[in-house]
CSV table of C-alpha atoms in Angstrom, one decimal:
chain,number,residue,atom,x,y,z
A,1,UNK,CA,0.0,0.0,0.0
A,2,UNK,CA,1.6,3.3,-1.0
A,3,UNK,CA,1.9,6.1,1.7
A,4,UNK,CA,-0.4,8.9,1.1
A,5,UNK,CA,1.4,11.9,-0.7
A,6,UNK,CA,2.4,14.7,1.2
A,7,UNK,CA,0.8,18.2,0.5
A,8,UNK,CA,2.7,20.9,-1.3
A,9,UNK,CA,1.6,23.4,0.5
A,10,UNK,CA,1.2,23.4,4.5
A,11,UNK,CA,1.8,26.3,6.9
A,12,UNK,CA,4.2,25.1,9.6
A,13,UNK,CA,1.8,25.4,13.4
A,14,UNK,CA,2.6,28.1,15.6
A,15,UNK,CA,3.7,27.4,19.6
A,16,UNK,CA,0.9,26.6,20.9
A,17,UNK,CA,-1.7,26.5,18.0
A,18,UNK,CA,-5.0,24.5,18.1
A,19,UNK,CA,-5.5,21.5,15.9
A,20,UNK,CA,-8.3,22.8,14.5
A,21,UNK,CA,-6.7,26.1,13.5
A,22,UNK,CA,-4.0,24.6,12.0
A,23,UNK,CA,-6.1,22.6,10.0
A,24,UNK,CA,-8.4,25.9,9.1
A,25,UNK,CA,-4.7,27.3,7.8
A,26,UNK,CA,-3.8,24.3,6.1
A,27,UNK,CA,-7.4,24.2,4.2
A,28,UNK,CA,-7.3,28.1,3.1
A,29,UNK,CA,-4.4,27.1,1.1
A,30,UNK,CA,-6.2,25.2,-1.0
A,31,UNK,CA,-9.5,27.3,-0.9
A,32,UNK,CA,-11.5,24.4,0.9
A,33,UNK,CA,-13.3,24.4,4.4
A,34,UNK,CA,-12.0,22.3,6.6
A,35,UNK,CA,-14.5,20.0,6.8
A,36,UNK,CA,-13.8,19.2,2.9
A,37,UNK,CA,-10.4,18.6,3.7
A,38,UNK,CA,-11.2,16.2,6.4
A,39,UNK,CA,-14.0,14.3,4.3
A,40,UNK,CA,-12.3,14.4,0.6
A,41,UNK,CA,-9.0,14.3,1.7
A,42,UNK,CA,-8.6,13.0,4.5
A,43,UNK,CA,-11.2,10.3,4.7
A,44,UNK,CA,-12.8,11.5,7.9
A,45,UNK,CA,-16.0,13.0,9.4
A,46,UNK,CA,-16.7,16.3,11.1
A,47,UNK,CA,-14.6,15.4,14.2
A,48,UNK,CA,-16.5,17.8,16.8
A,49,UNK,CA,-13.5,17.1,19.6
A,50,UNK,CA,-10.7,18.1,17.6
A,51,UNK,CA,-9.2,20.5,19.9
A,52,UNK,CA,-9.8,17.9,22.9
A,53,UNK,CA,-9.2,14.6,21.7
A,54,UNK,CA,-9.1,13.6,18.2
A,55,UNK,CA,-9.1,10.2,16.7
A,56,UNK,CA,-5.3,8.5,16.3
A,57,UNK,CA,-5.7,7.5,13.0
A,58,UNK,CA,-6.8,11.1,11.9
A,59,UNK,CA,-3.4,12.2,13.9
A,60,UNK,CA,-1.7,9.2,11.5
A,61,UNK,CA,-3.0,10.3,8.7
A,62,UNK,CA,-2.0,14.2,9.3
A,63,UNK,CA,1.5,13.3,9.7
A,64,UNK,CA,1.7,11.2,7.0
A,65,UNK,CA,0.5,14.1,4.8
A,66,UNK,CA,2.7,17.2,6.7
A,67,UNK,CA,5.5,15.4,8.1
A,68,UNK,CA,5.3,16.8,11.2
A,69,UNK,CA,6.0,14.4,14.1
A,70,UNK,CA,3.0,12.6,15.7
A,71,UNK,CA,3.4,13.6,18.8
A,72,UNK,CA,3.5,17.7,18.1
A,73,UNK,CA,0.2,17.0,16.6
A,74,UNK,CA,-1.2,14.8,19.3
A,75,UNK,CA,-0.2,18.1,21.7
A,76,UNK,CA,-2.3,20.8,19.6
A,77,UNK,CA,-5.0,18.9,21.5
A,78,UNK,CA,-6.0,18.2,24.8
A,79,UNK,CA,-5.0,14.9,24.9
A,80,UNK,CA,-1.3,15.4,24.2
A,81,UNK,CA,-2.1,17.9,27.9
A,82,UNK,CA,-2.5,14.7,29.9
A,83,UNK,CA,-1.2,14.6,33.0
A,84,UNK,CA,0.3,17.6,33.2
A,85,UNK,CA,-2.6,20.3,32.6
A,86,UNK,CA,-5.4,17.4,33.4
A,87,UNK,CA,-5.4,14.3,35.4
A,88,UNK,CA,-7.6,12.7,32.7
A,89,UNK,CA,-10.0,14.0,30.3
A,90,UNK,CA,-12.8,11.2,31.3
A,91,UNK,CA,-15.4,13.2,33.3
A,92,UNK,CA,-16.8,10.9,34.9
A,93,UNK,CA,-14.1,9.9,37.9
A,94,UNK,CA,-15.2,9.9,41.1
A,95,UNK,CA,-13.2,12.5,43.3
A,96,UNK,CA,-11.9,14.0,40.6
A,97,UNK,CA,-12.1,17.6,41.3
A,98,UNK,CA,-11.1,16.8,45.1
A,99,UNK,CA,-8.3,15.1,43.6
A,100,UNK,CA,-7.0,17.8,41.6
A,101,UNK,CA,-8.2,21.1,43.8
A,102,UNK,CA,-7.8,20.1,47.3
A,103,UNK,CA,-4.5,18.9,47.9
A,104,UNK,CA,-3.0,22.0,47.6
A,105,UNK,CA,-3.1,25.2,49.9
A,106,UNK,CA,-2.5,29.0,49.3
A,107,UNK,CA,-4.6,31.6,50.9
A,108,UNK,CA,-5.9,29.2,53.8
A,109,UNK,CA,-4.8,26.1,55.8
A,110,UNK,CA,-6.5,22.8,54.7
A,111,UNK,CA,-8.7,22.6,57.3
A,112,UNK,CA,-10.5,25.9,56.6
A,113,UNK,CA,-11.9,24.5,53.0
A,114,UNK,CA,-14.4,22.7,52.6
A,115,UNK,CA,-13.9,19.5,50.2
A,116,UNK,CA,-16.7,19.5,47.6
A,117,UNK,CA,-17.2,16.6,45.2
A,118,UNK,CA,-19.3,17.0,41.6
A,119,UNK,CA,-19.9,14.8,39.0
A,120,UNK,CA,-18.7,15.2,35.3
A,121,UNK,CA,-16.1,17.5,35.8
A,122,UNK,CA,-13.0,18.2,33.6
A,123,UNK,CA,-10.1,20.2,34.9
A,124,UNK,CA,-10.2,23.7,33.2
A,125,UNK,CA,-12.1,22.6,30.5
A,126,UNK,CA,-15.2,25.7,29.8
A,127,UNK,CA,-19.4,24.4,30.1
A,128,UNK,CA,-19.4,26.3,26.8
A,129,UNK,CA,-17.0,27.0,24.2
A,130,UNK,CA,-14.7,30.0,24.5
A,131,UNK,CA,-14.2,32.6,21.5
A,132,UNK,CA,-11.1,34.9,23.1
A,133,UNK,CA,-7.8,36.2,21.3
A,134,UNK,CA,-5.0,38.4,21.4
A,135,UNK,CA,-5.7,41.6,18.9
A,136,UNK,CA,-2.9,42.6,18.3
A,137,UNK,CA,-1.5,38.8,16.9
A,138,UNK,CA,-5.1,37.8,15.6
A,139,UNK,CA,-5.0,41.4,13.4
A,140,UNK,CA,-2.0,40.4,11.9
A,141,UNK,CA,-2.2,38.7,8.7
A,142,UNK,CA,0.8,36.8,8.9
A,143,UNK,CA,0.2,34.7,12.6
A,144,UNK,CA,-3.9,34.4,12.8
A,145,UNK,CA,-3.0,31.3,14.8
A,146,UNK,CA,-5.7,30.2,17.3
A,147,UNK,CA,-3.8,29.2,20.5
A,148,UNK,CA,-5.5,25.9,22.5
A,149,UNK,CA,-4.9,27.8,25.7
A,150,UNK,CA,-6.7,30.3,24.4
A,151,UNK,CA,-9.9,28.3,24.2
A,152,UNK,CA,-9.7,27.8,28.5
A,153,UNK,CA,-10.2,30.0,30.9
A,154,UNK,CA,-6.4,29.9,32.0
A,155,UNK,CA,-5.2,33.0,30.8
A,156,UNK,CA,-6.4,36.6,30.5
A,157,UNK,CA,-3.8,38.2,28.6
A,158,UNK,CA,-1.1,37.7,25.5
A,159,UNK,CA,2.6,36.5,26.9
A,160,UNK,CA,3.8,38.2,23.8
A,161,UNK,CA,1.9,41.3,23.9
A,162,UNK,CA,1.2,42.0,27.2
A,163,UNK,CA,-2.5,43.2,26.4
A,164,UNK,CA,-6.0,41.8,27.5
A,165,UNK,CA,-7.1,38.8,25.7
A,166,UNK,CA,-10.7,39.8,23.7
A,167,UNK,CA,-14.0,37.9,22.7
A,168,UNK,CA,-14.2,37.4,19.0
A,169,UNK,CA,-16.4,36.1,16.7
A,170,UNK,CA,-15.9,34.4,13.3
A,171,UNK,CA,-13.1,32.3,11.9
A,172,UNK,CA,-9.6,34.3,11.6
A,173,UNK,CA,-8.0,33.9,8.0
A,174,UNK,CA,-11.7,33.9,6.8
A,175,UNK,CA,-14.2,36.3,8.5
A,176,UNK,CA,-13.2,38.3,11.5
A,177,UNK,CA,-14.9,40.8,13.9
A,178,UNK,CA,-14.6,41.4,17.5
A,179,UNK,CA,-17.0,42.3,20.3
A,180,UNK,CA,-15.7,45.9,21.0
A,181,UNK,CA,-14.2,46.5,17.9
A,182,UNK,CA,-13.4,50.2,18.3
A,183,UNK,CA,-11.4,49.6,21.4
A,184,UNK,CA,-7.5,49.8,21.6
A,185,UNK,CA,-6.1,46.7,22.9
A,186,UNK,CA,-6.0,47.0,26.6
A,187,UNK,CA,-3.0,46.5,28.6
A,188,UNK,CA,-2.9,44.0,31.1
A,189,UNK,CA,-1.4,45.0,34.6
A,190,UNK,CA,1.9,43.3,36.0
A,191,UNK,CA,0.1,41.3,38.2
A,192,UNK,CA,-2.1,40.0,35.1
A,193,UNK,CA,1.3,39.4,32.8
A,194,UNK,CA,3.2,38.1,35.5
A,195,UNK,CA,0.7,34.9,35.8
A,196,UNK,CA,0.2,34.2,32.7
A,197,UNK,CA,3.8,34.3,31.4
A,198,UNK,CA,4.4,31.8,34.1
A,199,UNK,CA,1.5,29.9,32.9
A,200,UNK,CA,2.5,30.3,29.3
A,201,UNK,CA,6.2,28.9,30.7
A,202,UNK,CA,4.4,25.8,32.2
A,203,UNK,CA,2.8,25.1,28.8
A,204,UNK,CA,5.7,25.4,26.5
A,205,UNK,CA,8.7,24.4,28.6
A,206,UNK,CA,7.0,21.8,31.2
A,207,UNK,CA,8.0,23.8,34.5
A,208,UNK,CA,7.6,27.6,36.2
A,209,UNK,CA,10.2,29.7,37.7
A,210,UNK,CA,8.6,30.7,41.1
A,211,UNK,CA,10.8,33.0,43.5
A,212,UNK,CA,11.3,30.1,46.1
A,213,UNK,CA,12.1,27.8,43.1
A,214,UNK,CA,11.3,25.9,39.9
A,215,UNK,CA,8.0,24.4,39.7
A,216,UNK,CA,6.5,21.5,37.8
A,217,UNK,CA,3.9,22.4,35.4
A,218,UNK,CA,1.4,20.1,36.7
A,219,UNK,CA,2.0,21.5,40.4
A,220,UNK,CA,1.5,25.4,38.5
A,221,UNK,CA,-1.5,23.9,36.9
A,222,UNK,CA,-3.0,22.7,40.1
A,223,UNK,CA,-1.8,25.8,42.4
A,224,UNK,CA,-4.1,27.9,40.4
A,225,UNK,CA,-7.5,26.2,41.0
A,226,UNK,CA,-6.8,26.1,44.2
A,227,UNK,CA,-6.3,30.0,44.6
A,228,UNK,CA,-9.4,30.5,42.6
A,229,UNK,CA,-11.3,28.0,45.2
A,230,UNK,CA,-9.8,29.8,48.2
A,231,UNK,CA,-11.4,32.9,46.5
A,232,UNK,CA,-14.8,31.4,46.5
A,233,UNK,CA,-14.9,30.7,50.0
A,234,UNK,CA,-17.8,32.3,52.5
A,235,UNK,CA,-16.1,34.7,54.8
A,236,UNK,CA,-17.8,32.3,57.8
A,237,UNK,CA,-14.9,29.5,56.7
A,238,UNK,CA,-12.0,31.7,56.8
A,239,UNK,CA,-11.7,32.1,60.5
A,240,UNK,CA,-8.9,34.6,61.8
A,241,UNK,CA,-7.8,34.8,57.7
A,242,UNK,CA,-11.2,36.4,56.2
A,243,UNK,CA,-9.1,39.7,55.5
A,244,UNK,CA,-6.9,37.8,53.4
A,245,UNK,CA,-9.4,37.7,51.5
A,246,UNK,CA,-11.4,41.0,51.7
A,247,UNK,CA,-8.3,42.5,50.9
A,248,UNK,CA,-7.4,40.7,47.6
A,249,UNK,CA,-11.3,41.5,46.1
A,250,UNK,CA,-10.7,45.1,47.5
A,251,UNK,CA,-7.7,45.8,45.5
A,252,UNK,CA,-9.3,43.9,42.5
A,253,UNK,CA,-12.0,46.4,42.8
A,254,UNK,CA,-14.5,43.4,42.7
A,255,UNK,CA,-17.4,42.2,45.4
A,256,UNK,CA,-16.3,39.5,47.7
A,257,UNK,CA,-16.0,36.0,45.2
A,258,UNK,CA,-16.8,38.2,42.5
A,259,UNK,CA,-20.6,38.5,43.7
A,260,UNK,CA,-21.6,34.8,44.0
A,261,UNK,CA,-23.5,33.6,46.7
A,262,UNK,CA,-23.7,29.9,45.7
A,263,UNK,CA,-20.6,28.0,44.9
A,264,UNK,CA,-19.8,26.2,41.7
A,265,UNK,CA,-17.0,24.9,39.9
A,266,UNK,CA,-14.5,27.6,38.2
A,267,UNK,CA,-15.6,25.5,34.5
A,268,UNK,CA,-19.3,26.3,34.9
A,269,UNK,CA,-19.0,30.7,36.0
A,270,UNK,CA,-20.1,32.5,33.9
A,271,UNK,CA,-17.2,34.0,31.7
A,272,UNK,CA,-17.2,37.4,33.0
A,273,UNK,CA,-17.1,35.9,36.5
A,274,UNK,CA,-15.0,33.6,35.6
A,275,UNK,CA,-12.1,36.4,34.6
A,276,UNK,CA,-12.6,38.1,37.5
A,277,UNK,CA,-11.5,35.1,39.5
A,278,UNK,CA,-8.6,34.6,37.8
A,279,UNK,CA,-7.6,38.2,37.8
A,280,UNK,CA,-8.7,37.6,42.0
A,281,UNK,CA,-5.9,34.8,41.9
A,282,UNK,CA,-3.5,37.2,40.0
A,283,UNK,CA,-3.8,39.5,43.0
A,284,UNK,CA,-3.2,37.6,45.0
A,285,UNK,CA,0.2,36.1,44.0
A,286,UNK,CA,1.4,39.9,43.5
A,287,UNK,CA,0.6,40.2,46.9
A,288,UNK,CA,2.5,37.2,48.2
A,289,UNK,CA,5.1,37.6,46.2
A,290,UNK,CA,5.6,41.5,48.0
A,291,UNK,CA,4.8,40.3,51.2
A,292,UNK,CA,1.5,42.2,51.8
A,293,UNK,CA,0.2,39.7,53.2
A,294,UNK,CA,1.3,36.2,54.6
A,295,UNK,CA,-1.2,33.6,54.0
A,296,UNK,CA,-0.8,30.1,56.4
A,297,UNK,CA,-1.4,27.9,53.6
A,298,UNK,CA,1.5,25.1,52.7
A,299,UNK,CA,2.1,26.2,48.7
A,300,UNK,CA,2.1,30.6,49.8
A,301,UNK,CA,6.3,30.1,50.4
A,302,UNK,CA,6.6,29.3,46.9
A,303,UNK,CA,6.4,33.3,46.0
A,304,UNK,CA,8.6,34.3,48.3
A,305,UNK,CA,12.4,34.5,47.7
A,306,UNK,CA,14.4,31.9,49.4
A,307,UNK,CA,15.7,33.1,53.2
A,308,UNK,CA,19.5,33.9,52.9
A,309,UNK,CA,20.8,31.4,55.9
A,310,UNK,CA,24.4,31.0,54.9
A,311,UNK,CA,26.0,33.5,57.8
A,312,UNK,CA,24.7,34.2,61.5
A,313,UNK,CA,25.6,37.1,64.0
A,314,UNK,CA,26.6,34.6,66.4
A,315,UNK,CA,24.2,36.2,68.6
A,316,UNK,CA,21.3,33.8,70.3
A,317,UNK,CA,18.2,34.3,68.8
A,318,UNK,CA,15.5,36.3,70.6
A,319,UNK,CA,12.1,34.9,69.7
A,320,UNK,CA,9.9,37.5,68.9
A,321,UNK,CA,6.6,38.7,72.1
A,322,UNK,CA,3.6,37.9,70.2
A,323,UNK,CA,1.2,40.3,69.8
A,324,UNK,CA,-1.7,40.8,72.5
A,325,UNK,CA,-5.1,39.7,70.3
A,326,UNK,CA,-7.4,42.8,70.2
A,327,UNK,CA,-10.9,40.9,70.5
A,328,UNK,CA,-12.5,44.6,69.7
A,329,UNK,CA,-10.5,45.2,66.7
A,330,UNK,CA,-11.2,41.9,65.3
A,331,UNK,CA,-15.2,42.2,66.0
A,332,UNK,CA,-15.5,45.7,64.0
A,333,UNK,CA,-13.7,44.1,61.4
A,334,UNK,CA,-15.8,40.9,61.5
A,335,UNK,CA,-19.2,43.3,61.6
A,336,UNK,CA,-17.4,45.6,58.5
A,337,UNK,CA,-17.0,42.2,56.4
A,338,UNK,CA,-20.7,41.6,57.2
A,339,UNK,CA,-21.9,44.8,55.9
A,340,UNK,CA,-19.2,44.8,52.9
A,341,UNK,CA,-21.4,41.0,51.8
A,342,UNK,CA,-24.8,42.3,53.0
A,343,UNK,CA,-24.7,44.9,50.2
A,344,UNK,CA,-25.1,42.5,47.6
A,345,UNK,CA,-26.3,39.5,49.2
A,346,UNK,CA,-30.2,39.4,50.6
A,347,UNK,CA,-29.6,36.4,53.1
A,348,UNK,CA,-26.2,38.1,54.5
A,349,UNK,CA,-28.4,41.1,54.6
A,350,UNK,CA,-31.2,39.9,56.4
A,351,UNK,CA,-29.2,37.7,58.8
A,352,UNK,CA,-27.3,41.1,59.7
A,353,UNK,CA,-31.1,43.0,60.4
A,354,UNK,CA,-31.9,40.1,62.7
A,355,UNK,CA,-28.4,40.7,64.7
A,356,UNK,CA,-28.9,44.1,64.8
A,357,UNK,CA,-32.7,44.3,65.7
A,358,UNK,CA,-32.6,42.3,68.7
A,359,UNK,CA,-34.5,43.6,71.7
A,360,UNK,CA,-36.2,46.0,69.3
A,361,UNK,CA,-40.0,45.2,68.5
A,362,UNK,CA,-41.2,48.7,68.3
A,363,UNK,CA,-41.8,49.4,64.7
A,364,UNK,CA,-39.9,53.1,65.0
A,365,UNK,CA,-36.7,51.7,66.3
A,366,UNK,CA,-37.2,48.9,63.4
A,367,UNK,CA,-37.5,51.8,60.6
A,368,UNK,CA,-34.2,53.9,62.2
A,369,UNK,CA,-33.0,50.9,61.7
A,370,UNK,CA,-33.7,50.6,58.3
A,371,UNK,CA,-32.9,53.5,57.7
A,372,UNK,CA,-28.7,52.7,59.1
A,373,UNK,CA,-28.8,49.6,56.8
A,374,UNK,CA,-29.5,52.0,53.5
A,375,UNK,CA,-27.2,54.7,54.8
A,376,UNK,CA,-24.4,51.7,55.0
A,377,UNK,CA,-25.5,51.0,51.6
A,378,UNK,CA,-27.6,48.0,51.8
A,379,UNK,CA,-30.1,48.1,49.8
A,380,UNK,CA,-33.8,48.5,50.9
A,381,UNK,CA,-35.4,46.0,49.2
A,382,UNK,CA,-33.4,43.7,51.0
A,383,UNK,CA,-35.2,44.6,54.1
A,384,UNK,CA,-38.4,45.8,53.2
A,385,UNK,CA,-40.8,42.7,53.5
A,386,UNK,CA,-38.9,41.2,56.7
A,387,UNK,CA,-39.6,41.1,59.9
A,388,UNK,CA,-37.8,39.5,62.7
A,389,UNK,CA,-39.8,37.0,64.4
A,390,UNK,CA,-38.0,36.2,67.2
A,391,UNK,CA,-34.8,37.3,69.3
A,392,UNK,CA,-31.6,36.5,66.9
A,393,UNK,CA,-30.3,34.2,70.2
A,394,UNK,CA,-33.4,31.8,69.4
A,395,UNK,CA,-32.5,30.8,65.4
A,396,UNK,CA,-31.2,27.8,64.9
A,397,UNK,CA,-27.7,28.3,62.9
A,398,UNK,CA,-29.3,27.6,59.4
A,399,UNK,CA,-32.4,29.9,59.9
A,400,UNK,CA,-31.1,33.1,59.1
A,401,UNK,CA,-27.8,33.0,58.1
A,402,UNK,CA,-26.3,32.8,55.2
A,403,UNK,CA,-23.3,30.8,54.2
A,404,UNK,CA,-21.0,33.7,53.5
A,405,UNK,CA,-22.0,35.6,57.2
């Protein structure tokens, strides 16, 4: 049997490029779609997975044609990924996300999370498809390669360009147009470049260079679902480490977990708040890294410098008086968090009303009272059918309050 002939023409794939752009390339040089040069060429279907898995003998066939290696091919996919970005790409293992999310620790010890367990679930891997490109390298006519990381929720901006990744529509090399096409291309903040040139090192050379030290790509890969599920977590879980937390959102400029009240997996948000978790997570690592704050968990070390221990004063070492606890301090800030959730959450809202009414049944206290919540911002329609129905001491702890009070 003869081998098939190779094509005359075929554009080599870029770093990184999807399968299925690569393909769209190869097929514009012969004016076809691609689905005619996987049927009459090729000899196969309409492969709907070929960015996540496609079939071996397609891959076979590909290199026979291009002469580029099998195993380059096999990795424009999600497939050639495996282990390193997932564990597997069958959904259907038991433990799976606990497996992948919850061994690790950043912004909180261990035992402050709470291990959840879904079924079919695929490690970064979008509910629905995701259009997003760099402008500035999808404008240019000669490199309108579609990158496969560009098609997960991993990144938010270009490692070459520096600027915000953008929703687009079309096919490029064919028909083109973007959401906000008037717009400059936005420039992404260090914090933003810093990540995802780290997670662009993980993809293209197998390992990260963290301050503390060089990092596998699978650990990378697995450190930052676990940020992004430290930053969903209720206030209520995070104990003594809530303004961890509060902090990171604040400087994001986003409500606390990006204004979710009910968790779900990072694959399933919504995109918009899906970016502003990662851009959360982003945050967060710039401030590890400059030691504004010092998160307990295991992994946090990894962004900080190594100690310098070579030389010693000779001088015994005086541990350092810990500091007295300020209960007071530590209630204000507990009732601020509160108020900080109640303004976008009805639950937290009317949990906080039913704290702060107690003792009052008269219903002119109850409308000063009201009238605090909506001064603080809370808005009145949160309040403005309830009534509190008992004293707060008497609710049971599911009654009234919310998961993230």
């Amino acid at each position: 049997m003869k081998p098939a002939p190779r094509w005359p023409l075929h554009p080599a794939p870029r770093e990184g490029e999807a399968l299925s752009s690569w393909l769209n390339r190869v097929a514009l040089c012969y004016h076809m779609e691609v689905s005619e040069l996987l049927e009459h060429d090729l000899g196969h279907g309409q492969a709907d997975d070929m960015d996540t898995a496609p079939p071996q003998s397609l891959l076979t066939m590909l290199s026979q044609r291009s002469g580029i290696e099998l195993d380059r091919l096999r990795c424009m996919s999600f497939a050639g990924w495996v282990p390193w970005l997932q564990d597997s790409l069958d959904d259907q293992i038991p433990d799976a996300l606990e497996t992948y999310t919850f061994q690790l620790s950043v912004l909180l010890p261990k035992l402050r999370r709470r291990t959840r367990s879904i079924t079919s679930w695929r490690a970064w891997l979008p509910s629905q498809p995701l259009h997003r490109a760099c402008p500035l390298c999808l404008n240019n006519p000669a490199n309108q390669a579609v990158l496969l990381a560009w098609k997960l929720p991993l990144m938010l901006s270009c490692p070459l360009h520096g600027c915000w990744l953008e929703s687009y529509w079309g096919v490029p090399g064919r028909f083109l147009g973007w959401e906000n096409a008037d717009a400059d291309p936005r420039t992404a903040s260090d914090a933003i470049a810093t990540m995802d040139r780290r997670t662009w090192q993980a993809l293209t050379t197998g390992h990260v260079e963290l301050p503390r030290r060089r990092i596998h790509a699978g650990l990378w890969f697995r450190l930052l679902p676990t940020l992004l599920d430290e930053l969903n977590t209720p206030l209520s879980a995070c104990g003594t480490y809530a303004g961890y937390l509060r902090l990171i959102w604040e400087r994001c400029g986003y409500p606390l977990r990006a204004g979710q009240s009910l968790w779900r997996s990072y694959e399933t948000l919504n995109l918009a708040v899906g970016l502003q978790m990662l851009e959360a997570a982003a945050t967060a690592i710039s401030l590890i890294e400059v030691r504004d704050i010092s998160p307990p968990g295991e992994h946090a070390k990894l962004f900080w410098s190594e100690p310098q221990t070579e030389f010693t004063s000779g001088l015994p070492a005086k541990a350092p008086k810990p500091e007295p606890v300020n209960h007071w301090q530590r209630a204000v800030q507990a009732i601020d968090e509160a108020i900080i959730e109640a303004r976008h959450n009805p639950e937290t809202a009317r949990s906080l009303f039913a704290l702060a009414s107690y003792g009052r049944r008269d219903p002119a206290s109850l409308e000063r009272l009201r009238a605090t919540f909506v001064k603080e911002g809370i808005p009145p329609e949160f309040l403005s059918h309830y009534e509190p129905d008992g004293p707060f001491a008497c609710l049971r702890q599911n009654d009234g309050l919310s998961d993230n009070f």
